[in-house]
Short mmCIF file of C-alpha atoms and ligand atoms in Angstrom, two decimals:
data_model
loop_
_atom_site.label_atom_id
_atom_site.label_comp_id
_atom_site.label_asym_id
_atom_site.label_seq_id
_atom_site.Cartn_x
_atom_site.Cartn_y
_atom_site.Cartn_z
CA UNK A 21 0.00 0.00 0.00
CA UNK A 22 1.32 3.41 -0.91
CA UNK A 23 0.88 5.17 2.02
CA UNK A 24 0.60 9.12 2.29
CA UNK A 25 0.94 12.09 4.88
CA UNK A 26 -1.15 13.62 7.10
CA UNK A 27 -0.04 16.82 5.92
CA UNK A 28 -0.39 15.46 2.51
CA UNK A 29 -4.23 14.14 2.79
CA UNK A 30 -4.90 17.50 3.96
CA UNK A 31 -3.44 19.72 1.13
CA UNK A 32 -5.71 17.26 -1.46
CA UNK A 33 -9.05 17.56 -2.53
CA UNK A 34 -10.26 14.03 -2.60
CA UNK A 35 -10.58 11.53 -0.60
CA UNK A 36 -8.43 10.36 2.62
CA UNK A 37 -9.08 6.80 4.06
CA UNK A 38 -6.86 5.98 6.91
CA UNK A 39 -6.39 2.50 6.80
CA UNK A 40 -4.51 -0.13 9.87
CA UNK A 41 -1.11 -0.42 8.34
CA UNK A 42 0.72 -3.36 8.15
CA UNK A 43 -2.17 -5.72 9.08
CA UNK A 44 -5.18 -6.89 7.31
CA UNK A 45 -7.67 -5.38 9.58
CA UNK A 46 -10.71 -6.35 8.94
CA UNK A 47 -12.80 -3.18 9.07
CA UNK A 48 -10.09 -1.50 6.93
CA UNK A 49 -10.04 -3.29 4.57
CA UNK A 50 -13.87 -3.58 4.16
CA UNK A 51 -13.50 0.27 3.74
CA UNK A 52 -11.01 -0.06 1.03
CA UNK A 53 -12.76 -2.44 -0.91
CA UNK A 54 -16.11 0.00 -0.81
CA UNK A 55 -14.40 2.69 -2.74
CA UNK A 56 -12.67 0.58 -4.33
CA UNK A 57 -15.71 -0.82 -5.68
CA UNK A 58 -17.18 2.64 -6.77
CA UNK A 59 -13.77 3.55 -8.72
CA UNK A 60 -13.36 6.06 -5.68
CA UNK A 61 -9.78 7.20 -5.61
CA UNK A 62 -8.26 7.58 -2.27
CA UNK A 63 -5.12 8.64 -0.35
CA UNK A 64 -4.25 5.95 2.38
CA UNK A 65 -3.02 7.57 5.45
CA UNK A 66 -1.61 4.94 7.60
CA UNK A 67 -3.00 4.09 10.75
CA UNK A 68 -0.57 2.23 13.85
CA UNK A 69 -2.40 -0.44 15.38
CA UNK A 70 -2.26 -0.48 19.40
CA UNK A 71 -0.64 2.97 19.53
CA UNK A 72 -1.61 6.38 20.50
CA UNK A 73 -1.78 7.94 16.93
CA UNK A 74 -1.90 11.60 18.61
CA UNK A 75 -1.54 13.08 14.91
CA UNK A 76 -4.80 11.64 13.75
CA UNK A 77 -6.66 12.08 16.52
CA UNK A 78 -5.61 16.04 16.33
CA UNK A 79 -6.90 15.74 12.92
CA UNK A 80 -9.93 13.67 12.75
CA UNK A 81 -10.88 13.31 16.79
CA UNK A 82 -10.17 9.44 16.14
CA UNK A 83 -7.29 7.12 17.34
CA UNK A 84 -8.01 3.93 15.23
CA UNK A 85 -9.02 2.73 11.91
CA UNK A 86 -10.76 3.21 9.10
CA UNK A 87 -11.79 6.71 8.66
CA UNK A 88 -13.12 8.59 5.65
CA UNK A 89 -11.96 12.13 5.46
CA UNK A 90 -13.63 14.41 2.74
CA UNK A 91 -13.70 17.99 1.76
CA UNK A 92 -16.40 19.48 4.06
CA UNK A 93 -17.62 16.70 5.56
CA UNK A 94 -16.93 15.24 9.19
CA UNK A 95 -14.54 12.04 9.81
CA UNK A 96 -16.46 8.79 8.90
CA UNK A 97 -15.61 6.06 11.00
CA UNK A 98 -18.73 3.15 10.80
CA UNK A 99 -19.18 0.46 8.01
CA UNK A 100 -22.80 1.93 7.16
CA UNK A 101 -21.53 5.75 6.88
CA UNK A 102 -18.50 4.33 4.88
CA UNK A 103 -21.03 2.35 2.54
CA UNK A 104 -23.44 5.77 2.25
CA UNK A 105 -20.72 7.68 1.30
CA UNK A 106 -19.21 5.11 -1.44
CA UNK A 107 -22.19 4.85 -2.71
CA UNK A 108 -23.00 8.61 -3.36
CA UNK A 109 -19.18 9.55 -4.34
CA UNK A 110 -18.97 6.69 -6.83
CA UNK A 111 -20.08 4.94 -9.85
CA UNK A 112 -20.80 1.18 -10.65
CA UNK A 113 -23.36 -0.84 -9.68
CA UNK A 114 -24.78 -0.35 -6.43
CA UNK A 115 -23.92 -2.51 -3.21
CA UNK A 116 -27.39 -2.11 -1.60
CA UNK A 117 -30.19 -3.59 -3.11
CA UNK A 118 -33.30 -1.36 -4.66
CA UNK A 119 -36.02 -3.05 -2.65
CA UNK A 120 -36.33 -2.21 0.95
CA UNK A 121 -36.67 -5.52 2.82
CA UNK A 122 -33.54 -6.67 0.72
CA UNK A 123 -31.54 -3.50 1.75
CA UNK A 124 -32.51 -3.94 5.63
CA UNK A 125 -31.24 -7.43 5.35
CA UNK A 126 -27.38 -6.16 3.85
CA UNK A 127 -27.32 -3.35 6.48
CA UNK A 128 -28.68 -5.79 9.03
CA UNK A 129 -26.01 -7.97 8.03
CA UNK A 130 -22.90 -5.53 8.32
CA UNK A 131 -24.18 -4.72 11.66
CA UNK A 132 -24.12 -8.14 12.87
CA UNK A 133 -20.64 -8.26 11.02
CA UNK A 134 -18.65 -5.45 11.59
CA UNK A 135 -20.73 -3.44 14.38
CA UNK A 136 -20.15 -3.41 18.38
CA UNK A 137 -20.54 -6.24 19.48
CA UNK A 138 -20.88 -8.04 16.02
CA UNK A 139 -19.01 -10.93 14.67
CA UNK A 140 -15.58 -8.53 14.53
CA UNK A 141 -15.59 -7.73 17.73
CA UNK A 142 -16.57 -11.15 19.46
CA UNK A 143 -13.53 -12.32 17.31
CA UNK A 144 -11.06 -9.44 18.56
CA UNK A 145 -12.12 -10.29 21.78
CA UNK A 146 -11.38 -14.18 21.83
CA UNK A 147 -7.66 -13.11 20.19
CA UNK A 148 -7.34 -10.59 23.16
CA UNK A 149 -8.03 -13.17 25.90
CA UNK A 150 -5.38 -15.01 24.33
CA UNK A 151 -2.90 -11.96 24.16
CA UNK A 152 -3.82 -11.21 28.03
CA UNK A 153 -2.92 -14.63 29.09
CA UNK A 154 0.72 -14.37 27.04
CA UNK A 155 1.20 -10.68 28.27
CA UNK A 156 2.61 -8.75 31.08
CA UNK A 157 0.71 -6.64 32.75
CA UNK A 158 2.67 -3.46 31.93
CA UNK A 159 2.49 -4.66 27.78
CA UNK A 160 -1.01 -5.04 28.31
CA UNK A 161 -1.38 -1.52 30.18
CA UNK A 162 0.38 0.31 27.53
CA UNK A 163 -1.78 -0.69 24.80
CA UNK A 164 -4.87 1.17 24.18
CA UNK A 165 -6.87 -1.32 22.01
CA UNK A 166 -7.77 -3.76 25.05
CA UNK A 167 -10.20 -0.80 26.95
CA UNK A 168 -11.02 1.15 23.76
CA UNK A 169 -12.84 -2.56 22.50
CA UNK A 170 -14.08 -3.33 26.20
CA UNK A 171 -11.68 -6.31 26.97
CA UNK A 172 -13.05 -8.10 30.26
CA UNK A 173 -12.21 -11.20 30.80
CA UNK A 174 -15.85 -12.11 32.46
CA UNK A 175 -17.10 -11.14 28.98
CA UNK A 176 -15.11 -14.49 26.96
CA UNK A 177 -18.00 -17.10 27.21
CA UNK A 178 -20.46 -14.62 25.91
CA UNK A 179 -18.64 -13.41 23.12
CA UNK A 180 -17.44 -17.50 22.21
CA UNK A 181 -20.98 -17.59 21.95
CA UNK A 182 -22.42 -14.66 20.42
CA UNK A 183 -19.42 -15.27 17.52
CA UNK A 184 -20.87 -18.94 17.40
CA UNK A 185 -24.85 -17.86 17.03
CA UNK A 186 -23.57 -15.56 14.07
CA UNK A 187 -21.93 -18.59 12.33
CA UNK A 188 -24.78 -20.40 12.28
CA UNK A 189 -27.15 -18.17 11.05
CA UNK A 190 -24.69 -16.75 8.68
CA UNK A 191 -24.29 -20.21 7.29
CA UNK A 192 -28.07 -20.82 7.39
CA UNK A 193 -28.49 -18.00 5.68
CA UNK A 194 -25.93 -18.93 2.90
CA UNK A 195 -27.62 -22.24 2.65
CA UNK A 196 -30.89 -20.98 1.78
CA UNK A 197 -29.35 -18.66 -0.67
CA UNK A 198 -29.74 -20.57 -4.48
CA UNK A 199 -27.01 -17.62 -5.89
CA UNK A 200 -24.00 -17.86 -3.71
CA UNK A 201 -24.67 -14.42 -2.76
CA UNK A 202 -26.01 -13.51 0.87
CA UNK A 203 -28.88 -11.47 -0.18
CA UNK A 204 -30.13 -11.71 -3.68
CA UNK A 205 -28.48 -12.62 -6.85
CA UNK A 206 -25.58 -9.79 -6.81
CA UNK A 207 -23.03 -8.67 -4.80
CA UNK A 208 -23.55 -6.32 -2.15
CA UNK A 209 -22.19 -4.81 0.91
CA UNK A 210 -22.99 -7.54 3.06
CA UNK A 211 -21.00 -10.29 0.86
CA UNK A 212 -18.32 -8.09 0.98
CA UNK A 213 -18.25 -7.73 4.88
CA UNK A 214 -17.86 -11.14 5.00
CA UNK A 215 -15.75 -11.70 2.57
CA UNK A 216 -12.79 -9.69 4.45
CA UNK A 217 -14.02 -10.75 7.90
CA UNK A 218 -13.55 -14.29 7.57
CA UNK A 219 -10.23 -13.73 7.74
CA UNK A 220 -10.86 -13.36 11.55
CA UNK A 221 -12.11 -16.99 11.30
CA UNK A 222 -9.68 -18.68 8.74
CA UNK A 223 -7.41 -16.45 7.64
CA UNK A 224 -6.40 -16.74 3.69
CA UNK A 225 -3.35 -18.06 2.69
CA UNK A 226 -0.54 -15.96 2.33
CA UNK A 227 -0.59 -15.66 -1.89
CA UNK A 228 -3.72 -13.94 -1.23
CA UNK A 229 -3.52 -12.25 2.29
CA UNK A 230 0.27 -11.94 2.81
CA UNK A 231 -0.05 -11.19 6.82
CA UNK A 232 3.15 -10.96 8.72
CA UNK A 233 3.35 -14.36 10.63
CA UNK A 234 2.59 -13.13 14.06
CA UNK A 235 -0.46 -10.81 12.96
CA UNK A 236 -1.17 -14.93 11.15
CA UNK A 237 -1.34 -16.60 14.70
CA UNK A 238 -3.59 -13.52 16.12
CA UNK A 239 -5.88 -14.19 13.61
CA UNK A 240 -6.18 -18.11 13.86
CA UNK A 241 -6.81 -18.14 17.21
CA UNK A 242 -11.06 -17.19 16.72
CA UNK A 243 -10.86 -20.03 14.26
CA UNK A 244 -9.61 -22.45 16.96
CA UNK A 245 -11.93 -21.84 19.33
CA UNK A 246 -14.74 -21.63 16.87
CA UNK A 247 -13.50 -24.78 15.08
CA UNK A 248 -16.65 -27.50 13.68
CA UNK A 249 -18.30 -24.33 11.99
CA UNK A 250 -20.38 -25.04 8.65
CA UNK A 251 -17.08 -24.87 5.33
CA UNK A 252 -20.08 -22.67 3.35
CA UNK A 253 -18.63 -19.91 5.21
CA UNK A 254 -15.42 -19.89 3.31
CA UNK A 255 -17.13 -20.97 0.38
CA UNK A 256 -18.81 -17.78 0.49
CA UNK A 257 -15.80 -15.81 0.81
CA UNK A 258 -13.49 -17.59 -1.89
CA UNK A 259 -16.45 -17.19 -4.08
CA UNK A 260 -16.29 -13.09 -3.33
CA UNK A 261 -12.49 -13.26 -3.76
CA UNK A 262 -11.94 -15.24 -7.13
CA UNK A 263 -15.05 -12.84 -8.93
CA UNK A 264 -15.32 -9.64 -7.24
CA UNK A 265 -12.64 -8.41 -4.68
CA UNK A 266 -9.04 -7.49 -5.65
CA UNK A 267 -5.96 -9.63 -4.27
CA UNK A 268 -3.89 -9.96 -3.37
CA UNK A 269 -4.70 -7.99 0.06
CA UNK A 270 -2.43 -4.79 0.36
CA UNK A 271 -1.71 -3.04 3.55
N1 LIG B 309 -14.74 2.36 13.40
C1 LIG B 309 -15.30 1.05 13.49
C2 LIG B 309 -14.41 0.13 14.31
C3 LIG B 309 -13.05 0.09 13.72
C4 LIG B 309 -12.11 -0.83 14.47
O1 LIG B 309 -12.54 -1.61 15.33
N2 LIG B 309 -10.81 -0.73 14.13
C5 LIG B 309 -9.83 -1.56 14.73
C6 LIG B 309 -9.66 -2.82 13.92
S1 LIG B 309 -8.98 -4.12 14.88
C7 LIG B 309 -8.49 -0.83 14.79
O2 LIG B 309 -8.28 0.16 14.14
N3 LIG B 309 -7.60 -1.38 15.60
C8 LIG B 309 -6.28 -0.84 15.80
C9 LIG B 309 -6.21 0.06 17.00
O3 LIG B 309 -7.22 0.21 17.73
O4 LIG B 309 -5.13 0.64 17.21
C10 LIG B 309 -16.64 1.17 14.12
O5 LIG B 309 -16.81 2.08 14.89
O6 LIG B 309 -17.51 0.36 13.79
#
């Protein structure tokens, strides 16, 4: 990824995304592959996971990853406002569907995916119970993702579960899909969520998602405690890859 100033982003007139640098992160590179979609050409301003990122937070009032800054507008941060503003900045064919009921399900969906307490951030969580048990307590203290994502250890067995609940209706839902798509017989949002998210459930091999090795074991470790769930799921997403989505993954 060719990654850009602050200072640079700023002097342009088009759009910034600050993206997690170095990692596949999940959310950002959802984002990406929005505007990338809509032949939306950004600047990537690089985001450092687990640290303080004083810079951007001066600039935008956020500390992590993704946000959309354009022209005039306030700092975008959520999968839905990233999607809205995709879809008005860019060409192509749409990622929401025209009928209603069809659009509530894909924004439904990314919520279940990528919002709080979604799939995302039951997965984070079962990677940072692992990370708090390897720690010391001083690591741990110094980095700010474990409180800004509401790490408590009392919280594991719900979020095992609530990532396990997802992964069954996600793959009932796939099931009882005829097209291969999640909703309907085109790509939208939704596949598209899911497509980069599974990588917090089996990430993809390196030819395609060329992680750094440790960022690799992070990521398996949702998998492994999620392990017996239905292979549609990655169906899905290989599906989304080999057709729609560009790889190999660059951050
Ligand atoms: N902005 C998203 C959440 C984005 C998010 O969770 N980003 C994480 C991905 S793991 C991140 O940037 N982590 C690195 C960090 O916090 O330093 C939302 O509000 O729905």
């Amino acid at each position: 990824m060719d990654y850009v100033s602050i200072k640079a982003a700023q002097a342009s007139a088009g759009l910034a995304l600050v993206v997690n640098a170095g990692v596949p992160g999940p959310w950002s590179e959802s984002a990406k592959a929005l505007f990338r979609h809509h032949q939306i050409p950004f600047l990537a301003v690089p985001q450092i996971p687990a640290a303080a990122n004083d810079a951007l937070v001066e600039w935008t009032g956020h500390r992590n990853a993704p946000i959309a800054v354009y022209p005039g507008e306030v700092p975008m941060t959520r999968a839905l406002e990233l999607l809205q503003l995709a879809e008005r900045l860019g060409s192509g064919p749409s990622l929401l569907p025209q009928a209603r009921s069809s659009r509530i399900q894909v924004t439904g969906w990314i919520q279940e995916i990528a919002g709080e307490a979604g799939f995302g951030w039951c997965a984070r969580h079962l990677i940072f119970e692992t990370w708090a048990r390897q720690m010391n307590p001083e690591v741990r203290a110094a980095n700010p993702m474990f409180s800004a994502y509401g790490y408590d250890e009392r919280r594991q067995e719900s979020m095992l579960e609530g990532a396990q609940s997802f992964l069954r209706d996600l793959a009932k839902a796939l099931k009882a899909s005829p097209t291969g798509y999640l909703i309907g017989d085109q790509l939208t949002a939704a596949d598209l969520y899911w497509a980069y998210f599974s990588n917090l459930l089996a990430p993809l091999p390196g030819e395609v998602n060329p992680m750094q090795a440790a960022s690799r074991v992070a990521y398996e470790i949702p998998g492994q405690l999620l392990g017996g769930y239905d292979p549609i799921l990655l169906a899905h997403r290989d599906f989304m890859f080999k057709t729609h989505l560009q790889q190999p993954l660059d951050f």
